[in-house]
GROMACS .gro file of C-alpha atoms in nm:
model
  234
    1MET     CA    1   8.277  -7.644   6.112
    2ILE     CA    2   8.535  -7.740   5.848
    3HIS     CA    3   8.286  -7.930   5.637
    4GLY     CA    4   8.004  -7.683   5.699
    5GLY     CA    5   7.649  -7.744   5.802
    6MET     CA    6   7.706  -7.747   6.177
    7ASP     CA    7   7.377  -7.792   6.362
    8ALA     CA    8   7.228  -7.913   6.690
    9PHE     CA    9   7.315  -8.272   6.602
   10SER     CA   10   7.682  -8.216   6.520
   11ASP     CA   11   7.966  -8.384   6.704
   12LEU     CA   12   8.260  -8.175   6.818
   13ASP     CA   13   8.615  -8.278   6.725
   14PHE     CA   14   8.904  -8.128   6.923
   15VAL     CA   15   9.274  -8.180   6.853
   16VAL     CA   16   9.471  -8.125   7.174
   17VAL     CA   17   9.840  -8.049   7.107
   18VAL     CA   18  10.061  -8.152   7.398
   19SER     CA   19  10.433  -8.100   7.458
   20GLU     CA   20  10.636  -8.412   7.389
   21ASP     CA   21  10.771  -8.424   7.745
   22ALA     CA   22  10.423  -8.424   7.896
   23TYR     CA   23  10.261  -8.644   7.634
   24PRO     CA   24  10.284  -8.987   7.811
   25GLU     CA   25  10.142  -8.843   8.132
   26VAL     CA   26   9.861  -8.663   7.948
   27LEU     CA   27   9.773  -8.969   7.747
   28ALA     CA   28   9.752  -9.178   8.061
   29SER     CA   29   9.518  -8.927   8.227
   30ARG     CA   30   9.308  -8.827   7.927
   31THR     CA   31   8.984  -8.971   8.070
   32ASP     CA   32   9.035  -8.761   8.383
   33ILE     CA   33   9.096  -8.459   8.158
   34ALA     CA   34   8.776  -8.529   7.969
   35ARG     CA   35   8.586  -8.563   8.297
   36ARG     CA   36   8.701  -8.218   8.407
   37LEU     CA   37   8.555  -8.064   8.089
   38GLY     CA   38   8.196  -8.140   8.186
   39PRO     CA   39   7.945  -8.408   8.287
   40LEU     CA   40   8.109  -8.706   8.117
   41LEU     CA   41   7.877  -9.006   8.079
   42SER     CA   42   8.108  -9.246   7.896
   43ALA     CA   43   8.436  -9.255   7.708
   44PHE     CA   44   8.654  -9.505   7.524
   45THR     CA   45   8.965  -9.497   7.308
   46GLY     CA   46   8.975  -9.520   6.931
   47GLU     CA   47   9.166  -9.841   6.862
   48HIS     CA   48   8.869  -9.972   6.660
   49VAL     CA   49   8.930  -9.698   6.402
   50GLY     CA   50   9.309  -9.732   6.417
   51GLU     CA   51   9.352  -9.420   6.627
   52PRO     CA   52   9.456  -9.499   6.985
   53ARG     CA   53   9.527  -9.129   7.050
   54LEU     CA   54   9.156  -9.061   7.018
   55LEU     CA   55   8.920  -9.045   7.316
   56ILE     CA   56   8.553  -9.068   7.213
   57CYS     CA   57   8.328  -8.906   7.471
   58LEU     CA   58   7.959  -8.869   7.544
   59TYR     CA   59   7.848  -8.585   7.771
   60GLY     CA   60   7.505  -8.534   7.920
   61PRO     CA   61   7.232  -8.527   8.030
   62GLU     CA   62   7.195  -8.293   7.730
   63LEU     CA   63   7.371  -8.538   7.503
   64LEU     CA   64   7.681  -8.423   7.316
   65HIS     CA   65   7.943  -8.635   7.139
   66ILE     CA   66   8.296  -8.496   7.159
   67ASP     CA   67   8.615  -8.649   7.014
   68LEU     CA   68   8.941  -8.553   7.182
   69LYS     CA   69   9.253  -8.637   6.985
   70PHE     CA   70   9.579  -8.591   7.178
   71VAL     CA   71   9.885  -8.522   6.958
   72THR     CA   72  10.226  -8.357   6.969
   73MET     CA   73  10.355  -8.081   6.743
   74PRO     CA   74  10.539  -8.324   6.506
   75ASP     CA   75  10.205  -8.499   6.449
   76LEU     CA   76  10.080  -8.185   6.274
   77ASP     CA   77  10.301  -8.247   5.971
   78ARG     CA   78  10.044  -8.474   5.799
   79LEU     CA   79   9.673  -8.400   5.831
   80VAL     CA   80   9.353  -8.490   5.647
   81GLU     CA   81   9.211  -8.141   5.699
   82ARG     CA   82   9.324  -7.811   5.847
   83PRO     CA   83   9.183  -7.749   6.194
   84VAL     CA   84   9.076  -7.414   6.327
   85VAL     CA   85   9.297  -7.298   6.614
   86LEU     CA   86   9.067  -7.207   6.903
   87TRP     CA   87   9.333  -7.148   7.166
   88SER     CA   88   9.711  -7.179   7.201
   89ARG     CA   89   9.979  -7.049   7.430
   90ASP     CA   90  10.161  -6.947   7.111
   91GLU     CA   91   9.915  -6.942   6.824
   92ALA     CA   92  10.177  -6.825   6.571
   93ILE     CA   93  10.387  -7.140   6.622
   94VAL     CA   94  10.083  -7.365   6.571
   95GLU     CA   95   9.970  -7.174   6.262
   96GLU     CA   96  10.322  -7.196   6.116
   97ALA     CA   97  10.317  -7.572   6.172
   98LEU     CA   98   9.981  -7.598   5.999
   99ASP     CA   99  10.113  -7.387   5.708
  100ARG     CA  100  10.394  -7.639   5.660
  101ALA     CA  101  10.173  -7.945   5.698
  102GLU     CA  102  10.086  -8.183   5.418
  103ILE     CA  103   9.706  -8.171   5.419
  104SER     CA  104   9.511  -8.410   5.200
  105TRP     CA  105   9.191  -8.610   5.239
  106PRO     CA  106   9.251  -8.986   5.198
  107ASN     CA  107   9.046  -9.028   4.878
  108ARG     CA  108   9.051  -9.368   4.710
  109ASP     CA  109   9.147  -9.413   4.346
  110PRO     CA  110   8.940  -9.607   4.087
  111ASP     CA  111   9.158  -9.918   4.114
  112TRP     CA  112   9.104  -9.933   4.493
  113PHE     CA  113   8.728  -9.948   4.439
  114GLU     CA  114   8.746 -10.200   4.154
  115ALA     CA  115   8.977 -10.440   4.341
  116ARG     CA  116   8.730 -10.461   4.631
  117ALA     CA  117   8.382 -10.404   4.490
  118TRP     CA  118   8.320 -10.744   4.337
  119ILE     CA  119   8.466 -10.936   4.629
  120TRP     CA  120   8.242 -10.750   4.872
  121LEU     CA  121   7.934 -10.785   4.653
  122HIS     CA  122   7.998 -11.159   4.613
  123TYR     CA  123   8.037 -11.190   4.989
  124GLY     CA  124   7.699 -11.026   5.040
  125ALA     CA  125   7.540 -11.245   4.775
  126ALA     CA  126   7.679 -11.566   4.927
  127ARG     CA  127   7.555 -11.475   5.272
  128ALA     CA  128   7.209 -11.387   5.131
  129LEU     CA  129   7.173 -11.715   4.940
  130ARG     CA  130   7.282 -11.908   5.250
  131GLY     CA  131   7.010 -11.731   5.448
  132GLU     CA  132   7.242 -11.509   5.657
  133LEU     CA  133   7.030 -11.209   5.584
  134PHE     CA  134   7.151 -10.986   5.863
  135GLU     CA  135   7.509 -11.045   5.754
  136ALA     CA  136   7.419 -10.965   5.392
  137ILE     CA  137   7.230 -10.652   5.498
  138GLY     CA  138   7.538 -10.548   5.696
  139MET     CA  139   7.756 -10.594   5.389
  140LEU     CA  140   7.524 -10.371   5.184
  141ALA     CA  141   7.561 -10.098   5.449
  142PHE     CA  142   7.938 -10.151   5.445
  143PHE     CA  143   7.942 -10.130   5.064
  144ARG     CA  144   7.749  -9.802   5.074
  145GLU     CA  145   7.994  -9.654   5.324
  146GLN     CA  146   8.314  -9.781   5.162
  147VAL     CA  147   8.231  -9.767   4.789
  148LEU     CA  148   7.905  -9.610   4.676
  149GLY     CA  149   7.906  -9.315   4.915
  150PRO     CA  150   8.266  -9.216   4.841
  151MET     CA  151   8.205  -9.246   4.468
  152LEU     CA  152   7.897  -9.024   4.495
  153HIS     CA  153   8.106  -8.767   4.679
  154ARG     CA  154   8.370  -8.799   4.408
  155ARG     CA  155   8.110  -8.726   4.140
  156ALA     CA  156   8.009  -8.413   4.331
  157GLY     CA  157   8.371  -8.300   4.367
  158ARG     CA  158   8.371  -8.345   4.744
  159PRO     CA  159   8.602  -8.535   4.979
  160GLN     CA  160   8.511  -8.902   4.995
  161ARG     CA  161   8.341  -8.913   5.336
  162GLY     CA  162   8.144  -9.237   5.322
  163VAL     CA  163   7.774  -9.162   5.319
  164ARG     CA  164   7.803  -8.856   5.542
  165ARG     CA  165   7.552  -8.581   5.452
  166ILE     CA  166   7.457  -8.747   5.123
  167GLU     CA  167   7.096  -8.635   5.175
  168ALA     CA  168   7.193  -8.281   5.271
  169TYR     CA  169   7.396  -8.234   4.952
  170GLY     CA  170   7.085  -8.321   4.746
  171LEU     CA  171   7.272  -8.555   4.515
  172ALA     CA  172   7.057  -8.683   4.230
  173GLU     CA  173   7.164  -9.043   4.298
  174THR     CA  174   7.007  -9.057   4.646
  175ARG     CA  175   6.713  -9.266   4.515
  176PRO     CA  176   6.933  -9.531   4.348
  177LEU     CA  177   7.138  -9.544   4.669
  178ALA     CA  178   6.820  -9.594   4.871
  179ALA     CA  179   6.739  -9.894   4.652
  180THR     CA  180   7.037 -10.072   4.808
  181VAL     CA  181   6.870 -10.062   5.154
  182ALA     CA  182   6.715 -10.405   5.200
  183ARG     CA  183   6.450 -10.554   5.426
  184HIS     CA  184   6.504 -10.879   5.614
  185ASP     CA  185   6.388 -11.080   5.316
  186VAL     CA  186   6.601 -11.273   5.073
  187GLU     CA  187   6.443 -11.124   4.762
  188SER     CA  188   6.482 -10.776   4.902
  189VAL     CA  189   6.845 -10.839   4.979
  190LYS     CA  190   6.908 -10.979   4.633
  191ALA     CA  191   6.738 -10.671   4.482
  192GLY     CA  192   6.959 -10.451   4.699
  193LEU     CA  193   7.269 -10.626   4.575
  194VAL     CA  194   7.160 -10.584   4.214
  195ALA     CA  195   7.090 -10.213   4.277
  196ALA     CA  196   7.433 -10.176   4.436
  197THR     CA  197   7.591 -10.342   4.133
  198GLU     CA  198   7.410 -10.115   3.890
  199LEU     CA  199   7.496  -9.798   4.082
  200TYR     CA  200   7.860  -9.902   4.113
  201LEU     CA  201   7.885  -9.955   3.736
  202GLU     CA  202   7.729  -9.614   3.672
  203LEU     CA  203   7.966  -9.439   3.913
  204ARG     CA  204   8.266  -9.638   3.790
  205ALA     CA  205   8.216  -9.486   3.445
  206ASP     CA  206   8.298  -9.142   3.587
  207ALA     CA  207   8.659  -9.249   3.641
  208PRO     CA  208   8.724  -9.602   3.508
  209PRO     CA  209   8.991  -9.817   3.668
  210ARG     CA  210   9.300  -9.906   3.469
  211SER     CA  211   9.186 -10.267   3.459
  212ALA     CA  212   8.833 -10.390   3.518
  213VAL     CA  213   8.776 -10.728   3.683
  214ASP     CA  214   8.707 -10.990   3.415
  215GLY     CA  215   8.358 -11.140   3.392
  216MET     CA  216   8.184 -10.885   3.612
  217PRO     CA  217   7.903 -10.808   3.663
  218GLN     CA  218   7.777 -11.108   3.462
  219ALA     CA  219   7.926 -11.371   3.696
  220LEU     CA  220   7.780 -11.202   4.004
  221LEU     CA  221   7.435 -11.169   3.849
  222ARG     CA  222   7.438 -11.534   3.745
  223PHE     CA  223   7.540 -11.626   4.097
  224LEU     CA  224   7.240 -11.434   4.232
  225GLY     CA  225   7.011 -11.590   3.973
  226HIS     CA  226   6.924 -11.242   3.849
  227GLU     CA  227   6.993 -11.314   3.482
  228ALA     CA  228   6.768 -11.621   3.491
  229GLU     CA  229   6.492 -11.418   3.657
  230GLN     CA  230   6.522 -11.147   3.391
  231ALA     CA  231   6.507 -11.404   3.110
  232ALA     CA  232   6.195 -11.564   3.261
  233ARG     CA  233   6.000 -11.240   3.257
  234PRO     CA  234   5.762 -11.189   2.963
   0.00000   0.00000   0.00000
């Protein structure tokens, strides 16, 4: 609801605020709590995203994804977005805590992108040239999520949320982004890497880093053989 566009395919994210005294017990029994909410099919904790307080749940048979994040009141002092209070024993106390909270989306700055972009693109290129096409295709997807998608959101003045809802926002750069989606074919993967490079350079110009990496993109394109291919064309 916070980001808008809620539909039949949306996940539900709930933040469950627990008293500090009861927190260890609640955390230990959170799967049982989730099971009491409805027909729970599966659940696991969120260590893979660095959030062990998170319980990721799938309900069914009418499938619904629900995230339950168990926190205490002091945890509300730093948030990435302001939640809507649906129920509380004392709503005023919770709202006051949210009013005091430092709320900011973890957007990346230009130097963060520049420090990583060429390393990740080279990794994808090396895997492609070795013949590890699935690995290279995975790197292209990772690069879209970590770099190109956030930079497209930045251009549109939105929080940098990976590639979430890129199509729904109707951004003009959707077609260049689609050019980075490769088939299981070495030439297709190489073309996807070149397209990712070109789109990164275009988006980088919106907010240039303080210091650009020397020799890029020329060194990467030579590594891919792209410059030689271009020179060979009539």
